[in-house]
Every structure is written in C-alpha cells, then in structure tokens.
Coordinates of C-alpha atoms and ligand atoms in Angstrom, one line a residue:
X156 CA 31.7 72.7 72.5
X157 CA 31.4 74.8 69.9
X158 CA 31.7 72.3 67.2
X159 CA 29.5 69.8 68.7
X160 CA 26.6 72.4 69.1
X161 CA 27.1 73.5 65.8
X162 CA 26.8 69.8 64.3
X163 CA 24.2 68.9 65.9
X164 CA 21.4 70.3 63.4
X165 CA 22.5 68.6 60.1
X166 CA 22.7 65.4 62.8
X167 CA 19.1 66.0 64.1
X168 CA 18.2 66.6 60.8
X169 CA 19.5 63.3 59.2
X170 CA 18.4 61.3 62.4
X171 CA 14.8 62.2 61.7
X172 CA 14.7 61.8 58.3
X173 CA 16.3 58.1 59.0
X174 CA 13.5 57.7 61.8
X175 CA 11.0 58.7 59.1
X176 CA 12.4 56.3 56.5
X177 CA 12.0 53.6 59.3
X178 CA 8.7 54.3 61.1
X179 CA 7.2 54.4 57.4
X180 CA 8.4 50.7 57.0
X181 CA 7.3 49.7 60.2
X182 CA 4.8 51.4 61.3
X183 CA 1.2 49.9 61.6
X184 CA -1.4 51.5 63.7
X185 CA -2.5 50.1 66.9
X186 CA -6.1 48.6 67.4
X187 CA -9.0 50.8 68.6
X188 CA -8.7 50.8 72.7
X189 CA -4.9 49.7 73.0
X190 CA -3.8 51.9 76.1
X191 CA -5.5 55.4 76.5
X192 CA -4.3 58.9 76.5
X193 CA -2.0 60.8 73.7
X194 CA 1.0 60.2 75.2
X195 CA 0.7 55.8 76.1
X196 CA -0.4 55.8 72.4
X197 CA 2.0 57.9 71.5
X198 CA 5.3 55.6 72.9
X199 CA 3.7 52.0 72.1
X200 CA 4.1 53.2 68.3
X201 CA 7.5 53.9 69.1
X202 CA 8.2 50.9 71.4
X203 CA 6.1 48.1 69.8
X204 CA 8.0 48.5 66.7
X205 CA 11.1 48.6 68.6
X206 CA 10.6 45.2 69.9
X207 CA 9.5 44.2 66.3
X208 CA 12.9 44.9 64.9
X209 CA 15.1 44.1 67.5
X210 CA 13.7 41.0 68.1
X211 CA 10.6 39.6 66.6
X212 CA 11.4 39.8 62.9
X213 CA 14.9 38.8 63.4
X214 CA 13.7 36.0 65.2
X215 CA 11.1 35.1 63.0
X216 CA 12.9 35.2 59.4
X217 CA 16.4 34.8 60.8
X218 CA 16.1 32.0 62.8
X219 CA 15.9 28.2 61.5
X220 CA 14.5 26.9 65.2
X221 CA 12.8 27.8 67.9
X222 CA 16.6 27.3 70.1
X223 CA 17.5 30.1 68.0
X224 CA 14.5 32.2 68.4
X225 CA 14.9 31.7 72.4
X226 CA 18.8 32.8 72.5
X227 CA 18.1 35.7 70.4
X228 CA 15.3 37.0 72.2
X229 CA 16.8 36.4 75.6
X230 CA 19.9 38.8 74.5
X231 CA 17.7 41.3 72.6
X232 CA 15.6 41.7 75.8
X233 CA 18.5 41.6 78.1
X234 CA 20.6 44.6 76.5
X235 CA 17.4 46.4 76.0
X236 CA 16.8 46.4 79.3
X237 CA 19.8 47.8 80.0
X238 CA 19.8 50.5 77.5
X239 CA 16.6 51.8 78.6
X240 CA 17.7 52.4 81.9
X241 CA 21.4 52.2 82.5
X242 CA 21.1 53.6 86.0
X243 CA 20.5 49.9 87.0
X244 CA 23.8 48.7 85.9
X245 CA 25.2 50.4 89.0
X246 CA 24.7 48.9 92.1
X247 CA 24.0 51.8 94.5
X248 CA 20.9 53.6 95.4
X249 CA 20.3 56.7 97.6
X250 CA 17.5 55.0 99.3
X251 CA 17.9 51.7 99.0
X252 CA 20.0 48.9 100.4
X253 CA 20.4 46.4 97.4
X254 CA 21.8 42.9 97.6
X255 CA 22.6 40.0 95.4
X256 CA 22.2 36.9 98.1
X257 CA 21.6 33.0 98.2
X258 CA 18.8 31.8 99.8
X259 CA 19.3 28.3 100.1
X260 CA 21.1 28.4 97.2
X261 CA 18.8 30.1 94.8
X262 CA 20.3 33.5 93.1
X263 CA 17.8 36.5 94.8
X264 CA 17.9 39.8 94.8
X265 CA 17.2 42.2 97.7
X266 CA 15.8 45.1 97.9
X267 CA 16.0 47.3 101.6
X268 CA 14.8 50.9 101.6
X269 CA 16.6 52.6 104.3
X270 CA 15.2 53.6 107.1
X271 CA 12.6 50.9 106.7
X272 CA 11.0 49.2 109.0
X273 CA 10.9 45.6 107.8
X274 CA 8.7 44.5 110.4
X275 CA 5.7 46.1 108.0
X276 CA 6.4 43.1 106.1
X277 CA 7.7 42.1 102.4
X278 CA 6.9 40.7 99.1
X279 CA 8.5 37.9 97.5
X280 CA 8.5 39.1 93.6
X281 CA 8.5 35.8 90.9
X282 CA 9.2 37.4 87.3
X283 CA 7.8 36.4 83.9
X284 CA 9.2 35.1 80.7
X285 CA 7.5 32.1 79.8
X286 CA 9.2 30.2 82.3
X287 CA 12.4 30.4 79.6
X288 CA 13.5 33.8 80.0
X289 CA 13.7 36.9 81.8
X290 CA 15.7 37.7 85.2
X291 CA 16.2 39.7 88.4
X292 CA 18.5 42.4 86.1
X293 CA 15.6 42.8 83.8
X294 CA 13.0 43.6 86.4
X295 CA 15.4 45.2 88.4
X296 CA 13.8 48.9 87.1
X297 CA 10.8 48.0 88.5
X298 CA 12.0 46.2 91.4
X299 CA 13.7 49.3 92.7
X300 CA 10.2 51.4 91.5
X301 CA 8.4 49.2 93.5
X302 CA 10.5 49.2 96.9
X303 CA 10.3 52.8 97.1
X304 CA 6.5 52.8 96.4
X305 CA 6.1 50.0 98.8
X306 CA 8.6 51.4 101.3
X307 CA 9.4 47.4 102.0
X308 CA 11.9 44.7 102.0
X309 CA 11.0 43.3 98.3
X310 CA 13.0 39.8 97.6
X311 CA 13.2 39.1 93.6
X312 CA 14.1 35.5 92.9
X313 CA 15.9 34.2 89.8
X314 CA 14.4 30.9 89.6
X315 CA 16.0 28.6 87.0
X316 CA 14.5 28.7 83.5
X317 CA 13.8 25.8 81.0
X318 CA 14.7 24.3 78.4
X319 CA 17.8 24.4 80.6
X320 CA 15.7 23.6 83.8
X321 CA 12.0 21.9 83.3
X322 CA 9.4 21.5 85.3
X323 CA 9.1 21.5 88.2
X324 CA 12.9 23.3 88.8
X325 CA 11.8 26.8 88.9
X326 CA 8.9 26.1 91.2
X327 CA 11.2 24.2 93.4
X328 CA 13.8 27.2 93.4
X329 CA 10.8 29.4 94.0
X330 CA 9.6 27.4 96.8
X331 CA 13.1 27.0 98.6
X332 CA 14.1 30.4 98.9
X333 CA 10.2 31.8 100.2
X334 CA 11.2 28.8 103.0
X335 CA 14.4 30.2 103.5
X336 CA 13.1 34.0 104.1
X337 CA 10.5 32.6 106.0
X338 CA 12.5 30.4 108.5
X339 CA 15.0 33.2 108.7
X340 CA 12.8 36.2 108.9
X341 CA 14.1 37.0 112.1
X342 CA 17.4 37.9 110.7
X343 CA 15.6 40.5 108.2
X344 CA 13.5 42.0 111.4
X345 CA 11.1 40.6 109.2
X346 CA 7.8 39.6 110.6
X347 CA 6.8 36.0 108.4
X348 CA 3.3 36.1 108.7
X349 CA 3.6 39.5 106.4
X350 CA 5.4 38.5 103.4
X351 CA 3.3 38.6 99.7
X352 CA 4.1 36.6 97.3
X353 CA 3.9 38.8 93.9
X354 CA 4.3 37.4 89.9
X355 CA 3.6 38.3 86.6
X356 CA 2.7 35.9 83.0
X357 CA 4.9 33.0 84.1
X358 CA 6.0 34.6 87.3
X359 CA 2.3 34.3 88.9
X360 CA 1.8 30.5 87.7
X361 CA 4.5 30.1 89.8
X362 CA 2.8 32.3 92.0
X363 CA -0.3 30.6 92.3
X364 CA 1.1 27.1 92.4
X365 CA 3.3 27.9 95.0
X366 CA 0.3 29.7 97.2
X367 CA -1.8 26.7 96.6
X368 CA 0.8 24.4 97.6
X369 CA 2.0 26.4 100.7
X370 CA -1.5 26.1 102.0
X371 CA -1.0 22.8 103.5
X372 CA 2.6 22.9 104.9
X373 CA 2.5 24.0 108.5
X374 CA 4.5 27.1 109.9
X375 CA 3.2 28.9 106.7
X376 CA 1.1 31.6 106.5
X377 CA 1.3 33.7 103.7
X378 CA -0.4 37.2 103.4
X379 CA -1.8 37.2 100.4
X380 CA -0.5 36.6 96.8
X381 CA -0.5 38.9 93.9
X382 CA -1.4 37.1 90.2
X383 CA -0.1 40.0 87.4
X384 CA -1.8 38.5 83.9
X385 CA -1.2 35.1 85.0
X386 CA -0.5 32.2 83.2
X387 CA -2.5 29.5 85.1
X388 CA -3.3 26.8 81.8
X389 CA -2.2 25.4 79.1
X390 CA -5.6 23.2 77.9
X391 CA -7.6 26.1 76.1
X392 CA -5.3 28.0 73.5
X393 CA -9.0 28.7 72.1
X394 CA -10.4 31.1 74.7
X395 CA -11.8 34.4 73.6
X396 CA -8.6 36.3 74.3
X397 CA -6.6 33.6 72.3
X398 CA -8.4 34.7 69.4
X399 CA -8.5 38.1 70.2
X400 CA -5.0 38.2 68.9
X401 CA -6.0 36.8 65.5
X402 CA -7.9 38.9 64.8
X403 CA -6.3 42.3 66.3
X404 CA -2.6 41.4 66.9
X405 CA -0.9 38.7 64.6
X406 CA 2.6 40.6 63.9
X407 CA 3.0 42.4 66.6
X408 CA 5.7 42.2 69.3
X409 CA 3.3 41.1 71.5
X410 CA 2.6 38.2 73.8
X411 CA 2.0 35.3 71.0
X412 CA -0.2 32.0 71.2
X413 CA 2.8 30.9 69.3
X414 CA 5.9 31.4 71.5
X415 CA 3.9 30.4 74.1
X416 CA 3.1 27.1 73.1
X417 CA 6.5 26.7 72.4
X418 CA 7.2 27.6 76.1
X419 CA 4.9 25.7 78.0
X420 CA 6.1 22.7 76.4
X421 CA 9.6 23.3 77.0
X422 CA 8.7 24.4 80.9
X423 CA 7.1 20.6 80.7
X424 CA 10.5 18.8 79.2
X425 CA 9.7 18.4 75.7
X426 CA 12.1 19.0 73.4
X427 CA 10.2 21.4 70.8
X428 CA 13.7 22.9 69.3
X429 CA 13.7 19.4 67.7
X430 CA 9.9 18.7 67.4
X431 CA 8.0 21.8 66.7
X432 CA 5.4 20.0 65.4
X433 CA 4.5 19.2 69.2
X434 CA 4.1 22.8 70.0
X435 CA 2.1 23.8 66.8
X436 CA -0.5 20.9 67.7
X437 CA -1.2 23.0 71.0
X438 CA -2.6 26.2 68.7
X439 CA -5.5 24.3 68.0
X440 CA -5.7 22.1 71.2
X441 CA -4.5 18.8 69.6
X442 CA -2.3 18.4 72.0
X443 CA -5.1 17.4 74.9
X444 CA -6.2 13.9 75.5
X445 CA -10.2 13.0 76.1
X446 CA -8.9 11.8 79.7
X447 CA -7.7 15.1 80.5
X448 CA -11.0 16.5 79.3
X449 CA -12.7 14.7 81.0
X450 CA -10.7 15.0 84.4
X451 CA -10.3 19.1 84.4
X452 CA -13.2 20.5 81.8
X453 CA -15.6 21.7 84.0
X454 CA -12.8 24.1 86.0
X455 CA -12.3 25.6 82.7
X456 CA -15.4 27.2 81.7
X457 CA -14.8 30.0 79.7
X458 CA -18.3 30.7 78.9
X459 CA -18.5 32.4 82.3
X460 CA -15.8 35.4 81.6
X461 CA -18.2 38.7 82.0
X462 CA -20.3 39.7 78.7
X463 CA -19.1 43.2 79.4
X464 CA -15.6 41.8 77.8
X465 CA -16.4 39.9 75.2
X466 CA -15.2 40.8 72.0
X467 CA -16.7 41.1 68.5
X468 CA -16.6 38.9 65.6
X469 CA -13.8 36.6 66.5
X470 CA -12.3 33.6 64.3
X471 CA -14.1 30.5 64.7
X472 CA -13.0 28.0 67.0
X473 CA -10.5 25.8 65.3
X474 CA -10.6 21.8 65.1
X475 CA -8.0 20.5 67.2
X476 CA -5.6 18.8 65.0
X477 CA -4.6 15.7 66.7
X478 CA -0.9 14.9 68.0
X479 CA -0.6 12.0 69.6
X480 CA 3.3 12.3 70.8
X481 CA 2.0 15.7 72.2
X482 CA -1.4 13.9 74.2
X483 CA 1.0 11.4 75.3
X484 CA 3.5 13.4 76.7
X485 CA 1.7 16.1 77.9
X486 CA -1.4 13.9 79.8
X487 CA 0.4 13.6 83.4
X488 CA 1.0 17.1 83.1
X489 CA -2.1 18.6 82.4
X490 CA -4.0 17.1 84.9
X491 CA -1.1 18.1 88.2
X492 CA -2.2 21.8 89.4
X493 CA 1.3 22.5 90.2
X494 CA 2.0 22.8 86.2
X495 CA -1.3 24.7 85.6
X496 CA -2.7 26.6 88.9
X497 CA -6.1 26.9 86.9
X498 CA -6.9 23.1 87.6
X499 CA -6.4 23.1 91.2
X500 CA -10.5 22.0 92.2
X501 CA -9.8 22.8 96.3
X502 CA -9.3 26.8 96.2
X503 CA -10.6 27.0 100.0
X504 CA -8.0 28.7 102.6
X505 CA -6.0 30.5 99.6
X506 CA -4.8 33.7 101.0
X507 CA -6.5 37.4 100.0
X508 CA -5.4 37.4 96.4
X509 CA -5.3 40.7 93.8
X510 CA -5.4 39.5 90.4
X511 CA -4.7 41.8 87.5
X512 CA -6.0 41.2 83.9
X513 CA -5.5 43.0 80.7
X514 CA -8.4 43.3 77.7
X515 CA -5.4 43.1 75.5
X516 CA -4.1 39.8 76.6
X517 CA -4.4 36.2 75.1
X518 CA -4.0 35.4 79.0
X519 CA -7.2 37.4 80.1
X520 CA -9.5 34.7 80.3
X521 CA -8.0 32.2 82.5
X522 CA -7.0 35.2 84.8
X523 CA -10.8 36.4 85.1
X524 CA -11.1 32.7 85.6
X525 CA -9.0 31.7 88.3
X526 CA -10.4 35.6 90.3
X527 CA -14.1 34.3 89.7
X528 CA -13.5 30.7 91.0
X529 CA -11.3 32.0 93.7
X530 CA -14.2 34.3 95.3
X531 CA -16.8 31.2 94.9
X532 CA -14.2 29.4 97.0
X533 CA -14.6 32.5 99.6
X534 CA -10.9 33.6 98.9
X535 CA -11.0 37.5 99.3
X536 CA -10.3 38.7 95.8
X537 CA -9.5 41.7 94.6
X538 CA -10.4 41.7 90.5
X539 CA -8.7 44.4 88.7
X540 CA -9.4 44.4 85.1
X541 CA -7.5 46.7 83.0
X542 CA -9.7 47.9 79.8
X543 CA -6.9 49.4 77.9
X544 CA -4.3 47.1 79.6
X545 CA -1.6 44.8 77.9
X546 CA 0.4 42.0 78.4
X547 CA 3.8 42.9 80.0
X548 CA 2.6 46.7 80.3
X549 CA 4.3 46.7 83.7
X550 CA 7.5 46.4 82.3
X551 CA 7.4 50.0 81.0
X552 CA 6.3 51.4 83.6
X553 CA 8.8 54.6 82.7
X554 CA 6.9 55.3 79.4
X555 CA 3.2 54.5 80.3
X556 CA 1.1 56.5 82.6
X557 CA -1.2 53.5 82.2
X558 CA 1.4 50.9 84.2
X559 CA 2.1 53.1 86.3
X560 CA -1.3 53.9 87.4
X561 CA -1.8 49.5 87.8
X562 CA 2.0 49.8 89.3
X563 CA -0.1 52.4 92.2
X564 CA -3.1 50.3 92.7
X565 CA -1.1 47.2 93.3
X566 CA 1.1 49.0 96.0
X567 CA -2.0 50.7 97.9
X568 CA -3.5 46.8 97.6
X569 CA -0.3 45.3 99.5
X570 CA 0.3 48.0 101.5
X571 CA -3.6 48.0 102.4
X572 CA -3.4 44.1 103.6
X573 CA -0.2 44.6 105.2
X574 CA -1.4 47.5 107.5
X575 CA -4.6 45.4 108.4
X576 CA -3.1 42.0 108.6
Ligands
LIG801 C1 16.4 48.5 106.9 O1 17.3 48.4 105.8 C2 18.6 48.5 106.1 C3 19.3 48.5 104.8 O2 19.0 49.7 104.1 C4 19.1 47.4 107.0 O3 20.5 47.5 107.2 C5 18.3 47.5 108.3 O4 18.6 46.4 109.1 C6 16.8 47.5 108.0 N1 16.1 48.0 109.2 C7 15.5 47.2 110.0 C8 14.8 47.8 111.2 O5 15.4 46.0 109.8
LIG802 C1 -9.3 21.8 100.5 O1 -8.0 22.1 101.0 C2 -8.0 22.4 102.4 C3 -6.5 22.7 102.8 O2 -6.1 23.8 102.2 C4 -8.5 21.3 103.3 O3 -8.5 21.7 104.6 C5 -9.8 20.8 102.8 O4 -10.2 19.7 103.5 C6 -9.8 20.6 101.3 N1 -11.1 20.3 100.8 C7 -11.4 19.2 100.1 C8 -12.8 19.0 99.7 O5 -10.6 18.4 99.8

C-alpha cells in the first residue's frame, strides 16, 4: 500500500505529460455548436480523438481495402465497448432479468426488469452499424439504461450483418424474431398490441422498413416505431447535411459519406472490398440511373428540410461521375422501399412514429424527410430535432448529458403511447 501510494505521483505525473504529448498531436477543436455545455465539449475532445486513433487512422493509413478497414473497426469498437464499461461483461443485474435467447432462430437479447409488469408492453430494439457491424454486446450499456428507464421487457436483436449477410438477411432476421415475440407474447405476459419497434442509423432503416411492411400482414399491430437518425436512402449523398461534413467534419471519427457508401453497397451484395470504385461513384451520385430518377425523385425533395436548419456556405453540389457497373447493379435496388424506407410513396396507416434527428449528422435530412412526409400522410409524428446533436450520440450516453437528455425524451415518448394505447 504504502509503495503503491507513494508511486503514484511520478506515475500521474508522466501519464499527463504522455496525455499532453498526445492531445497536442491530435487534438483539433470541434466546430462552433457541436454538443452544448462545458462538460459534453469537454469529453468529445477526449473521446472523438479516441475513436481517431484507435480506429479511424489505423484504418485509414493502415489498411490496403475496405475488408480490412471493416475487421478492424469491428474489433476496435467491440473491445472499446467493453472497456468503457466492463460491468456488462457480467451477466447479472440487480434489477434485471437478462437473457441470451433464440427467437425463431435469430440470436436476441432480453432484457426483464424485475418486478415488472410486462403486460405495460415492450420494445423490440434494432441496432446500427451500417448494416456491417455493431451487436447486442455493444448496445448492451444502453440496453440495460434503457430497461430500467422504461421499466419494460426490451428485446435487442442481433440481426445478421453483410458483407457476410446482404440484403435483405438482416431484415428478414429482424422480421422473424418481432413474429416470434408477437405470436408468443403470451408466454412473456406480454400484451402484443404494445410492443415498439425502436432503431438507430442502420438499426431504424430496418426499423422503418420493417413497420412499413408489417402494415399489411394481418394479426399485426404494432404501437408505434421509434426512427434514431435513420438511415432511410441511399439516392442523395448530396443533401445539405452530406455536405455539412465537408465542410465541418472531414477527419473526424465521425459518421462518414465515405464508409457509408461503402456500406450501403455491401448491405446491397456488391462486392466493394474488390471494386471500390463502385462505392466512390456513390459520393457524387454516379451511381443512380435516370430510371430510378425518374421513378422515386419527387419523394426525395430536400428543398423542403426547414430554413431554420440550413447551413451556411456549403460546397457546391458535385457532378455525378457516372458508373455504369454501379447504375446497373444498384437500379432494382433503389427503387424497392424495403432497401431504402424513404421511397415507400403509401405512408398511410404507419403507426405513431418518434423520429430523432441530429444538426450534426450527414443523415439529418432524409430523417426530417421521412417525419415531414410521414405527418402529410396523417401518421402521428413526433419530430425531435437535436440542435447540438450527433450521429451515434446515444451510444455515450455515460459521458454526455446531452444523450442522455434525448435517452429521457425517448423513454417518456414510449412510455407516453404505451400508457394511452
Ligand atoms: C417479470 O420479469 C421477470 C424476470 O425478471 C419474469 O420472471 C417475470 O415473469 C416477469 N413478470 C411478469 C408479470 O411477466
Ligand atoms: C396504402 O397502404 C394501405 C395499407 O397499409 C392501403 O390500405 C391503401 O390502400 C394504400 N393506398 C394506396 C393508394 O395504395
């Protein structure tokens, strides 16, 4: 004891001075309006540049393809996650039942408060990653944050991933398991007409295709879906909040227009590990035929996003540089809603629907989108827009006051239909 104490100043001292050596390599200052308060500020110069070094620049000049980019940022994340809260390694909980079941054969996990009553109802949570990554252990922080909030039965699904698994695999493993908690609700004391169907970035495309799809099969109600800074398109990789990153966030470890292209197009089956060429045409839109334009532009009008959250003296629009292997292979896909929720024309009979959007997103506009079109369809919509928001801010919901304030609203909203439904 008496060593260790007495050590630990000249340790303290040289940890700092290593910290210092570090942040004054890495550091670069966030934009103007990037979370509020001291303290949010305060951590994302601390975490952004974490993700930077652990993943994003090793990723970046390490890796030859985008394979390797994928496998190396699928471990980085994972042990991070892990790190950063260890207590979820353990699989016990003072107030919570927790569970690791198959539901028609799809991996889920299952979260039961104790002393619940699971006749309040449940929410069925779909995770993001760009359809390639992520997993119930990585959410599971938040998962558990959320059940306790909630005081529900909350169902987290690990839905296959692609490349491994393309379109439309996850969706299918989505849909199965939400049919198997429905048809065996009674086993959960689970009333089915209550159950929410919740996602976030890739998660809520799933999310809103599923909704939209569940809509006409009979014996299905659900109570309402939850869309976290969707993804809902992959036509438009212009919009306002695409550029937005240009000119505010290139090199951060952020949500890219990059990686996502990348990740749509594996999510559709193309092989961009060998043909990155297909996935760079999409930056500029060369990767969308005059027959899909014709078919699905006027349910993409970005024009009508609010002038209240326009930004400032954005980079032109760029000229779409042409790909015809990426038109081709891409042409069935961009005009099926199931692949991109966003070009669904029928939005009647959707259920109440809270959608969460982030100014600092290149995912904002089709978000705002999808909310505004849903309410001229008469969906009940409840638009939350999040003016010093982020992509993924949810998932550090420990270290922001900020997520954890969007973490509260979402609850009351659920908990809100729940009790009135
Ligand atoms: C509530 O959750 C527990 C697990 O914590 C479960 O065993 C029990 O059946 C649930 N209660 C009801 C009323 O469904
Ligand atoms: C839209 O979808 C609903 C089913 O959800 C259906 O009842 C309605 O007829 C559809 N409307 C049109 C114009 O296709």
């Amino acid at each position: 004891m008496q060593k260790a104490s007495g050590n630990q100043p000249s340790k303290l001292l040289i940890g700092v001075t290593i910290w210092f050596i570090i942040t004054s390599f890495v550091h670069r200052p966030l934009p103007k309006g990037f979370t509020d308060g001291v303290m949010d500020r305060f951590s994302m110069h601390l975490i952004e540049p974490i993700l930077r070094i652990t993943y994003y620049w090793p990723a970046e000049y390490l890796c030859p393809n985008a394979g390797c980019r994928l496998t190396l940022t699928r471990a980085v994340l994972s042990t991070l996650s892990k790190v950063i809260d260890p207590r979820n390694l353990f699989d016990r909980h003072p107030t919570m039942q927790l569970s690791t079941e198959y539901f028609d054969g799809v991996r889920v996990r299952v979260y039961q408060p104790k002393g619940n009553k699971t006749s309040d109802g449940a929410v069925v949570f779909i995770h993001g990653g760009g359809f390639v990554m992520g997993s119930t252990e990585i959410y599971e922080g938040l998962m558990r944050r959320m059940t306790k909030m909630l005081n529900m039965m909350v169902v987290s699904i690990d839905y296959r991933l692609a490349p491994e698994a393309t379109y439309p695999g996850g969706l299918h493993d989505v849909e199965r398991a939400l049919t198997y908690l429905i048809n065996n609700a009674a086993v959960f004391g689970l009333d089915p007409t209550k159950i929410v169907l919740m996602g976030d970035s890739a998660g809520g495309n799933l999310v809103a295709a599923v909704t939209q799809r569940m809509r006409t099969v009979k014996g299905v109600d659900l109570a309402g879906q939850v869309l976290l800074y969707p993804l809902l398109q992959f036509h438009n990789l212009q919009t306002e909040s695409f550029r937005h990153y240009y000119r505010d966030f290139m090199g951060f470890a952020l949500v890219d227009p990059y990686s996502l292209a990348f990740y749509y197009m594996w999510y559709a089956g193309i092989d961009v590990n060998k043909h990155p060429e297909l996935a760079l045409s999409a930056i500029s839109n060369g990767h969308v035929s005059p027959k899909v334009h014709d078919a699905v532009d006027d349910l993409l009008d970005f024009t009508s996003i609010p002038s209240s959250l326009q930004h400032d003296n954005l980079p032109a629009i760029l000229e779409p540089k042409e790909n015809s292997k990426a038109i081709k292979l891409l042409e069935q896909r961009l005009m099926d809603p199931s692949f991109a929720p966003l070009i669904q024309r029928n939005l009647t009979d959707l259920p109440p629907s809270f959608v969460m959007t982030c100014q600092f997103d290149i995912l904002r506009d089709e978000g705002v989108l999808y909310a505004k079109r849903m309410r001229e369809a008469g969906v009940p919509v409840e638009w939350k827009h999040y003016d010093h928001g982020f992509h993924a801010m949810l998932n550090f919901h420990n270290e922001l006051f900020i997520a954890q304030e969007a973490l509260s609203d979402i609850v009351s909203w659920v908990k809100r239909l729940l009790e009135t439904s």
